[in-house]
Short mmCIF file of C-alpha atoms and ligand atoms in Angstrom, two decimals:
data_model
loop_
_atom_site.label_atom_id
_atom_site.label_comp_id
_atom_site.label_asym_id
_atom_site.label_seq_id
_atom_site.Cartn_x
_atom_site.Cartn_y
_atom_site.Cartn_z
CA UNK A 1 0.00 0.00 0.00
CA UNK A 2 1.11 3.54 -0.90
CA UNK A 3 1.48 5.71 2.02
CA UNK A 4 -0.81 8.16 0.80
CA UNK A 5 -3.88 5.70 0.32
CA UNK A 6 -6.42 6.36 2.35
CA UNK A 7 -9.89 5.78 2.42
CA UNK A 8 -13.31 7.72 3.20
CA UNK A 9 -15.67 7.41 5.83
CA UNK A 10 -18.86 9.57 5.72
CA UNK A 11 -21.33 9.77 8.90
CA UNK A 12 -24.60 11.57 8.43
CA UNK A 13 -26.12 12.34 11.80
CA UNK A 14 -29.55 14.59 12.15
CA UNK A 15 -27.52 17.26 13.76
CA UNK A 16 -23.57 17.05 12.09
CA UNK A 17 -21.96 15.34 9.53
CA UNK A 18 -18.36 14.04 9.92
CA UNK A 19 -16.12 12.96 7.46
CA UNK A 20 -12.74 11.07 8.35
CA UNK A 21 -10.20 10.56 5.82
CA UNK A 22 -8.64 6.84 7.17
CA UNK A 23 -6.01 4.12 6.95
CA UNK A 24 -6.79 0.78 6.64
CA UNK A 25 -5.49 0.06 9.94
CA UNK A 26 -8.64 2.29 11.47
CA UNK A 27 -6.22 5.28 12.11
CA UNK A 28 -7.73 8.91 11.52
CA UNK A 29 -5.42 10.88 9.20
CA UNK A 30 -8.06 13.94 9.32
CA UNK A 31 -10.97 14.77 10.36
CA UNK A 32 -14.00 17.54 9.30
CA UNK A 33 -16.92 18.05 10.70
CA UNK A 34 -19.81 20.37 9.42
CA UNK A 35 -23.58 21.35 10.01
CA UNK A 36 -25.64 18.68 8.05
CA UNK A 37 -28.90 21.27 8.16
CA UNK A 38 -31.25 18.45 7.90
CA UNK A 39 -34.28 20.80 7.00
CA UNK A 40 -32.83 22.14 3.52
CA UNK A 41 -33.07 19.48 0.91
CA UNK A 42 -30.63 17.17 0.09
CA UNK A 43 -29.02 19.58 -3.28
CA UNK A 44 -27.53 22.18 -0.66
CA UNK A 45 -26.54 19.39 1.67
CA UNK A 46 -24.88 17.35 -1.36
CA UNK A 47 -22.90 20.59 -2.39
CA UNK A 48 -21.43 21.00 0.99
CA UNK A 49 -20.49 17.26 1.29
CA UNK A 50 -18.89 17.18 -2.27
CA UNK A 51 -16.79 20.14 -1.26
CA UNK A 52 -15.76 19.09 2.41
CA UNK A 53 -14.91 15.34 0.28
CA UNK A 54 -13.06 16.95 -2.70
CA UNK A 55 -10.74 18.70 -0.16
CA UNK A 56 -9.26 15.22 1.00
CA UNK A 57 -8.40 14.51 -2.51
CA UNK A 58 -5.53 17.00 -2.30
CA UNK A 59 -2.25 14.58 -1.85
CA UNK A 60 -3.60 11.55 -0.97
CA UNK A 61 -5.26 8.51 -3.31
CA UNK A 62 -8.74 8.08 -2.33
CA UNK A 63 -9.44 4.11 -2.33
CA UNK A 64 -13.33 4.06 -1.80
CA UNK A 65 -15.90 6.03 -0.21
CA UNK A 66 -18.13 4.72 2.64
CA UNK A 67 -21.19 6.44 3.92
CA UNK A 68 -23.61 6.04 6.83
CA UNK A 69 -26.96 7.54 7.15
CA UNK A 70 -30.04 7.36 8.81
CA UNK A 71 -32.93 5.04 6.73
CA UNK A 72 -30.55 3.92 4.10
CA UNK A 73 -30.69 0.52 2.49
CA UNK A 74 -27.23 -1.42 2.22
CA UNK A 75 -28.09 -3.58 -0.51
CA UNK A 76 -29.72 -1.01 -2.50
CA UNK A 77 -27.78 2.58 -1.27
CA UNK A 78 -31.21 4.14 -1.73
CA UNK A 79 -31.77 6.41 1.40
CA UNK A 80 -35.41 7.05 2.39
CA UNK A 81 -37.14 9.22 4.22
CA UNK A 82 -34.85 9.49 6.90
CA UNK A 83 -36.68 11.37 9.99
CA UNK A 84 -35.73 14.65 10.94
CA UNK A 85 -34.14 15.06 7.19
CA UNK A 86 -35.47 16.76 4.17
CA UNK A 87 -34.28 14.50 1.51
CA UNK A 88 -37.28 12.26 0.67
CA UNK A 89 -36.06 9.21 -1.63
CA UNK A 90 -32.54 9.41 -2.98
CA UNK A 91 -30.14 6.89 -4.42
CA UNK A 92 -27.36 7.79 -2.49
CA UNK A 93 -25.07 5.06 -4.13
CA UNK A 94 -26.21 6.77 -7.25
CA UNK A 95 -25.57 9.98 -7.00
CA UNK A 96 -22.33 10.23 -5.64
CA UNK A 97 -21.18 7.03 -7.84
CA UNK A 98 -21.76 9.62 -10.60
CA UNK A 99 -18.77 12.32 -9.35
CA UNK A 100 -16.59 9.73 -7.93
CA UNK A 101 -15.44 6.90 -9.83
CA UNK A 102 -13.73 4.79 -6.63
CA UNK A 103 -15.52 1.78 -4.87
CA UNK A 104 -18.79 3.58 -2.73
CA UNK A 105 -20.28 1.77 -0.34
CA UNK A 106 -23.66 3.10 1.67
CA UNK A 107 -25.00 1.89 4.97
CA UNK A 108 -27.49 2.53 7.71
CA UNK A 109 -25.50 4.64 10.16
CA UNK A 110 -26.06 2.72 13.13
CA UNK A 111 -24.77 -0.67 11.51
CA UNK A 112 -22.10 1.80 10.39
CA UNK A 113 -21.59 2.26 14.39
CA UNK A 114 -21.54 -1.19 14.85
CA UNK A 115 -19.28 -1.85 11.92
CA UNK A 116 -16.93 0.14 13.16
CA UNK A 117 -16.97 -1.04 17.04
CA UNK A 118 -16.60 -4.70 15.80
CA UNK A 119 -13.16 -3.79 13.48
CA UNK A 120 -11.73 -0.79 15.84
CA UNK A 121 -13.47 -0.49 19.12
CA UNK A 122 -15.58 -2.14 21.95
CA UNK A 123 -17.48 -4.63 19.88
CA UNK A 124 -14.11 -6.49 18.53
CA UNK A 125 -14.45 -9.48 21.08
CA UNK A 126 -18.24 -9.81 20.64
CA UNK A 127 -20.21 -11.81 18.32
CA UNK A 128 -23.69 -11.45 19.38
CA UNK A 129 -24.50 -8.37 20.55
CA UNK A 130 -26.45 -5.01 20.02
CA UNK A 131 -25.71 -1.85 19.03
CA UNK A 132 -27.56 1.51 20.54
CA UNK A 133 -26.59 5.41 19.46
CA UNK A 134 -28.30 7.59 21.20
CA UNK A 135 -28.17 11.07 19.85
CA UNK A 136 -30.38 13.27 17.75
CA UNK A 137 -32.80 9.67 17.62
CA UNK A 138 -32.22 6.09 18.74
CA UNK A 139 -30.47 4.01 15.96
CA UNK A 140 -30.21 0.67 16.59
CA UNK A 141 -28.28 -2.36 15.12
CA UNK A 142 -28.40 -5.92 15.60
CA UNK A 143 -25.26 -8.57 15.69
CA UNK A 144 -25.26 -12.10 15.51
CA UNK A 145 -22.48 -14.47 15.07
CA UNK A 146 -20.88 -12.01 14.24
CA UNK A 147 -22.76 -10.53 11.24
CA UNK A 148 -24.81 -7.73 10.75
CA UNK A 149 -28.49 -8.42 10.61
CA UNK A 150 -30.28 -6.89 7.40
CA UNK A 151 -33.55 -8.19 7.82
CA UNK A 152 -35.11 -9.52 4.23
CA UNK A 153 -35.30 -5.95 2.59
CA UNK A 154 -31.71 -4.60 4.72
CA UNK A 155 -34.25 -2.79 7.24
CA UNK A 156 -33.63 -4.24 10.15
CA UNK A 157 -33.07 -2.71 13.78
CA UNK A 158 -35.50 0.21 14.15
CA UNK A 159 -36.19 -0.58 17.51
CA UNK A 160 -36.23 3.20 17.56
CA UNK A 161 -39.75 3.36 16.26
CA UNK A 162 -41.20 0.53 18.12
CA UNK A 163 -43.96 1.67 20.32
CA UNK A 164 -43.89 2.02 24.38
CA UNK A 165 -47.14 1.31 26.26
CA UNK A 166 -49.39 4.53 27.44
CA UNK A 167 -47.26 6.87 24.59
CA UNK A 168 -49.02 9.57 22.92
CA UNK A 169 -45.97 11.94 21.89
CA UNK A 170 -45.94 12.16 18.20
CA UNK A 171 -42.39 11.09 16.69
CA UNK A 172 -40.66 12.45 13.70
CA UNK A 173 -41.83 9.36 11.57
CA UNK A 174 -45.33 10.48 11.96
CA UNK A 175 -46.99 7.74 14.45
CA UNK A 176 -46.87 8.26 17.91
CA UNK A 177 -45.87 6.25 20.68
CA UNK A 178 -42.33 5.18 19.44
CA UNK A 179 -39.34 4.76 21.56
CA UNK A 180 -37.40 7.52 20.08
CA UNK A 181 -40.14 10.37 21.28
CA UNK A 182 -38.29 9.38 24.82
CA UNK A 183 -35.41 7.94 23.75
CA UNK A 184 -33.47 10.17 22.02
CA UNK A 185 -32.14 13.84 22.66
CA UNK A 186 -35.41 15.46 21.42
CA UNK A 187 -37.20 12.67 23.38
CA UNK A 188 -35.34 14.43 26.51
CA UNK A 189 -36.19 17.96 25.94
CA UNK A 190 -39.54 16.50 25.61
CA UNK A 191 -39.56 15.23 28.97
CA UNK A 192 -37.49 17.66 31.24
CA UNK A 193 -40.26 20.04 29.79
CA UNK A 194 -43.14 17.79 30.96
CA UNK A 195 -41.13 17.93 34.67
CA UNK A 196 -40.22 21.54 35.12
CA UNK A 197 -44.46 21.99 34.15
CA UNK A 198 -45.68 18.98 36.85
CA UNK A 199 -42.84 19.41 39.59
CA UNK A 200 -42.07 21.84 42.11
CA UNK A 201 -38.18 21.52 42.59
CA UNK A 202 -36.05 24.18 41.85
CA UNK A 203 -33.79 23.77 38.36
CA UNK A 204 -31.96 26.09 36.33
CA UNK A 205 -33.15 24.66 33.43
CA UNK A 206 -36.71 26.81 34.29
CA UNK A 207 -34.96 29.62 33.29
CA UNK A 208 -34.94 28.44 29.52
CA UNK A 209 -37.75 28.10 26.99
CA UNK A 210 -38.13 24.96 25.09
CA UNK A 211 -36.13 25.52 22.04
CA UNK A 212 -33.38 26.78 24.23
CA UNK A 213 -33.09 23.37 26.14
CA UNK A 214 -30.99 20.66 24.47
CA UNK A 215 -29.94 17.07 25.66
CA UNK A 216 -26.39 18.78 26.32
CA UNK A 217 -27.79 21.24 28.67
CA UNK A 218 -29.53 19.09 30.96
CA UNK A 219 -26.45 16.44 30.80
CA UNK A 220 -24.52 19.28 32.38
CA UNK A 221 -27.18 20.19 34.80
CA UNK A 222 -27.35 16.46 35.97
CA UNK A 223 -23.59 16.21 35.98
CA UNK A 224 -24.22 19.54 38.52
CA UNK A 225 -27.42 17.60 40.84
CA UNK A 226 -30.00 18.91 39.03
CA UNK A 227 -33.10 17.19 40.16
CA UNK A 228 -35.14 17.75 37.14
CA UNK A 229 -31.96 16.43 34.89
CA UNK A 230 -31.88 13.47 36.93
CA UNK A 231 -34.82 13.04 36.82
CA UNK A 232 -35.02 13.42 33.16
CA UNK A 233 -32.73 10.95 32.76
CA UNK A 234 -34.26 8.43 35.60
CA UNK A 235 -37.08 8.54 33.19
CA UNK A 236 -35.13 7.85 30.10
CA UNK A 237 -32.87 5.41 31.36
CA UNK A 238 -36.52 3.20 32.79
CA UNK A 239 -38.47 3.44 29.72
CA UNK A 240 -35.13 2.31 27.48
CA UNK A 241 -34.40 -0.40 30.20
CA UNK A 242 -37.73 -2.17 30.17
CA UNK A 243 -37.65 -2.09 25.96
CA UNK A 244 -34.15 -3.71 26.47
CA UNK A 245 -35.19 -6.31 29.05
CA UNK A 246 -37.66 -7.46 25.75
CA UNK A 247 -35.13 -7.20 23.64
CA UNK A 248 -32.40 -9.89 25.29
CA UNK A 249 -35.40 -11.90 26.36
CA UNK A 250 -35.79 -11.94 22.83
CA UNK A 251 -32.43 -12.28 20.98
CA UNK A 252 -29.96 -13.49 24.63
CA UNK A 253 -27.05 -11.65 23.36
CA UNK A 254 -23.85 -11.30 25.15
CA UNK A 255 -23.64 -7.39 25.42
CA UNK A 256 -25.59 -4.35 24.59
CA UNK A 257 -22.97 -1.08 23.17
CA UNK A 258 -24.29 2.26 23.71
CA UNK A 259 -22.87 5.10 21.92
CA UNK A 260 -24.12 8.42 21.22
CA UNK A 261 -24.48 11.83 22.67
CA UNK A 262 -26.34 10.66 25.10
CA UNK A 263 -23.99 8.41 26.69
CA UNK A 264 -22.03 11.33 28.54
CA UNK A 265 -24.26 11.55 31.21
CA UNK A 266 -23.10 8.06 32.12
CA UNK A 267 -24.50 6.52 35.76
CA UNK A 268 -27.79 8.97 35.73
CA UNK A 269 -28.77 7.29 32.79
CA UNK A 270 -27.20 3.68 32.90
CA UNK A 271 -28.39 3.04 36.51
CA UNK A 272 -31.74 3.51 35.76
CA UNK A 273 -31.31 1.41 32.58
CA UNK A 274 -29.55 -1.52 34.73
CA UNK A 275 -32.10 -1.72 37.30
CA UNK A 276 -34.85 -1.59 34.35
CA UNK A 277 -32.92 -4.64 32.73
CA UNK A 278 -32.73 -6.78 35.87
CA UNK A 279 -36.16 -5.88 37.15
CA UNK A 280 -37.91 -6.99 33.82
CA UNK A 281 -35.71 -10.06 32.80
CA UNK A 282 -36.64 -13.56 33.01
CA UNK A 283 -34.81 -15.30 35.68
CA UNK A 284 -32.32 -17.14 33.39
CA UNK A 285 -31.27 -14.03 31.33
CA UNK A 286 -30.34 -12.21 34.53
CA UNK A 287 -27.06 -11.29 34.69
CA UNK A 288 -26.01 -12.76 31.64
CA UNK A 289 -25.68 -8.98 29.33
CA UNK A 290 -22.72 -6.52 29.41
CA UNK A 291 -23.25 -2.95 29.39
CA UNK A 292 -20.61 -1.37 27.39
CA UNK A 293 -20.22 2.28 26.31
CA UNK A 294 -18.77 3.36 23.49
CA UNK A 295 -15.76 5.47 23.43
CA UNK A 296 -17.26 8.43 22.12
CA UNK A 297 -14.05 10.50 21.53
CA UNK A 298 -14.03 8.21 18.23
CA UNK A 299 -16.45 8.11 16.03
CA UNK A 300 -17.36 4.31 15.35
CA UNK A 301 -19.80 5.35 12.47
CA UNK A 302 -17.31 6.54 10.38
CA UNK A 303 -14.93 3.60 10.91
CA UNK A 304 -17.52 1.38 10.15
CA UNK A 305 -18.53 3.28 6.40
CA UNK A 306 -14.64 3.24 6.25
CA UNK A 307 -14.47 -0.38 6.57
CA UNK A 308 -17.18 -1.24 3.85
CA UNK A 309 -14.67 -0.22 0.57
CA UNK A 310 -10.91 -1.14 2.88
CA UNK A 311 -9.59 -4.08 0.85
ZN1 ZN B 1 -41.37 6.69 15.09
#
């Protein structure tokens, strides 16, 4: 291998794209991050990417491109409706198969994730396990003996948008009562706003309107004893546990990955998730699934498109 061959590996998240230009040993050569303004349609997003993609052309040769994003199909690289996202239907693979001629690869992002964990990070000594990102909504992806599950049409894993009992908050896919409307950093906004209306303790985050709240803000405020953060995040961390406690009674994997924004609030969200697990699991499951968290200084997602086109 030439020492400037690289590779590309593209992750499209609700809130920020980022791009890392890679070796095929997993090693970052650069990185670039940018605003992925999922409202405006997907012509002013593509224009951005091609330009932020073209500049890691400069001195190095680009072996293949891999991209994940939110509601895309592996085996066809058609991207659909992702939530939050203005895009509508696009063939991905298509499209930017047309400006680059180098092997492209697309993928849902959160296999991406879990791509990437199994080659570079946490996942490497699993073979059955499950893969969680928590950030701007839940992605979810499924491993078993050590393969990726697609699911007949490469859909599988949106345990994001599978409903929770007595659930009426309307989710970015249009139903209501899906995971993600709690689940997710939005789902949080959504429900330190429903606490700071029905409780009396005193929290900073009263002093902010709704769209000044964000899942970072009351991270920080339960990182500082904030009851209505912990709270928050009591909440959260029950309503994920019990899905999860289905979930292994389900599939009995070895260990369940969480990565994500999210994940930085650490115990005020994983205790409540543990105690959910072991409260709602059938005897002979208990104690039987590993709680890992990602190292989210990396980002897994990009790795893991990386890894699709690395020879
Ligand atoms: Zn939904």
């Amino acid at each position: 291998m030439n020492n400037n061959e690289a590779y590309i590996g593209i992750d499209i998240g609700g809130t920020n794209t980022v791009i890392g230009l890679i070796k095929n040993n997993g090693q970052y050569l650069k990185k670039l991050e940018f605003p992925t303004n999922s409202t405006k349609q997907f012509d002013v997003y593509y224009q951005t990417l091609r330009k932020n993609i073209d500049s890691l052309f400069n001195n190095n040769i680009i072996k293949g491109i891999g991209i994940g994003v939110p509601a895309a199909n592996s085996m066809t690289g058609i991207v659909e409706n992702p939530e939050n996202f203005n895009w509508g239907k696009i063939n991905l693979h298509e499209i930017v198969s047309r400006d680059y001629k180098i092997p492209i690869s697309v993928i849902n992002d959160a296999k991406a994730a879990a791509l990437g964990e199994m080659a570079f990070g946490n996942a490497r000594d699993l073979k059955n396990f499950i893969q969680i990102t928590l950030g701007t909504g839940l992605g979810c992806s499924f491993v078993f003996d050590g393969k990726i599950v697609n699911g007949q049409n490469g859909l599988a894993g949106e345990l994001g948008h599978t409903k929770i009992c007595n659930n009426q908050r309307q989710c970015a896919c249009g139903r209501r009562g899906c995971l993600e409307t709690y689940v997710s950093a939005s789902g949080v906004c959504r429900t330190a706003f429903e606490l700071i209306c029905s409780e009396k303790n005193e929290s900073h985050l009263r002093n902010l309107n709704f769209n000044e709240l964000s899942a970072k803000i009351i991270t920080n405020h339960a990182l500082k004893n904030d009851l209505i953060a912990i709270e928050t995040y009591r909440i959260t961390g029950k309503i994920l546990g019990e899905k999860l406690a289905d979930i292994i009674t389900v599939f009995n994997p070895q260990a369940i990955l969480f990565s994500g924004g999210l994940v930085s609030v650490g115990k005020f969200l994983f205790e409540p998730v543990k105690e959910a697990i072991d409260n709602n699991l059938l005897h002979m499951h208990k104690n039987t699934v590993e709680l890992r968290v990602s190292d989210t200084k990396i980002n897994y997602a990009v790795l893991g498109a990386a890894s699709l086109v690395i020879q």
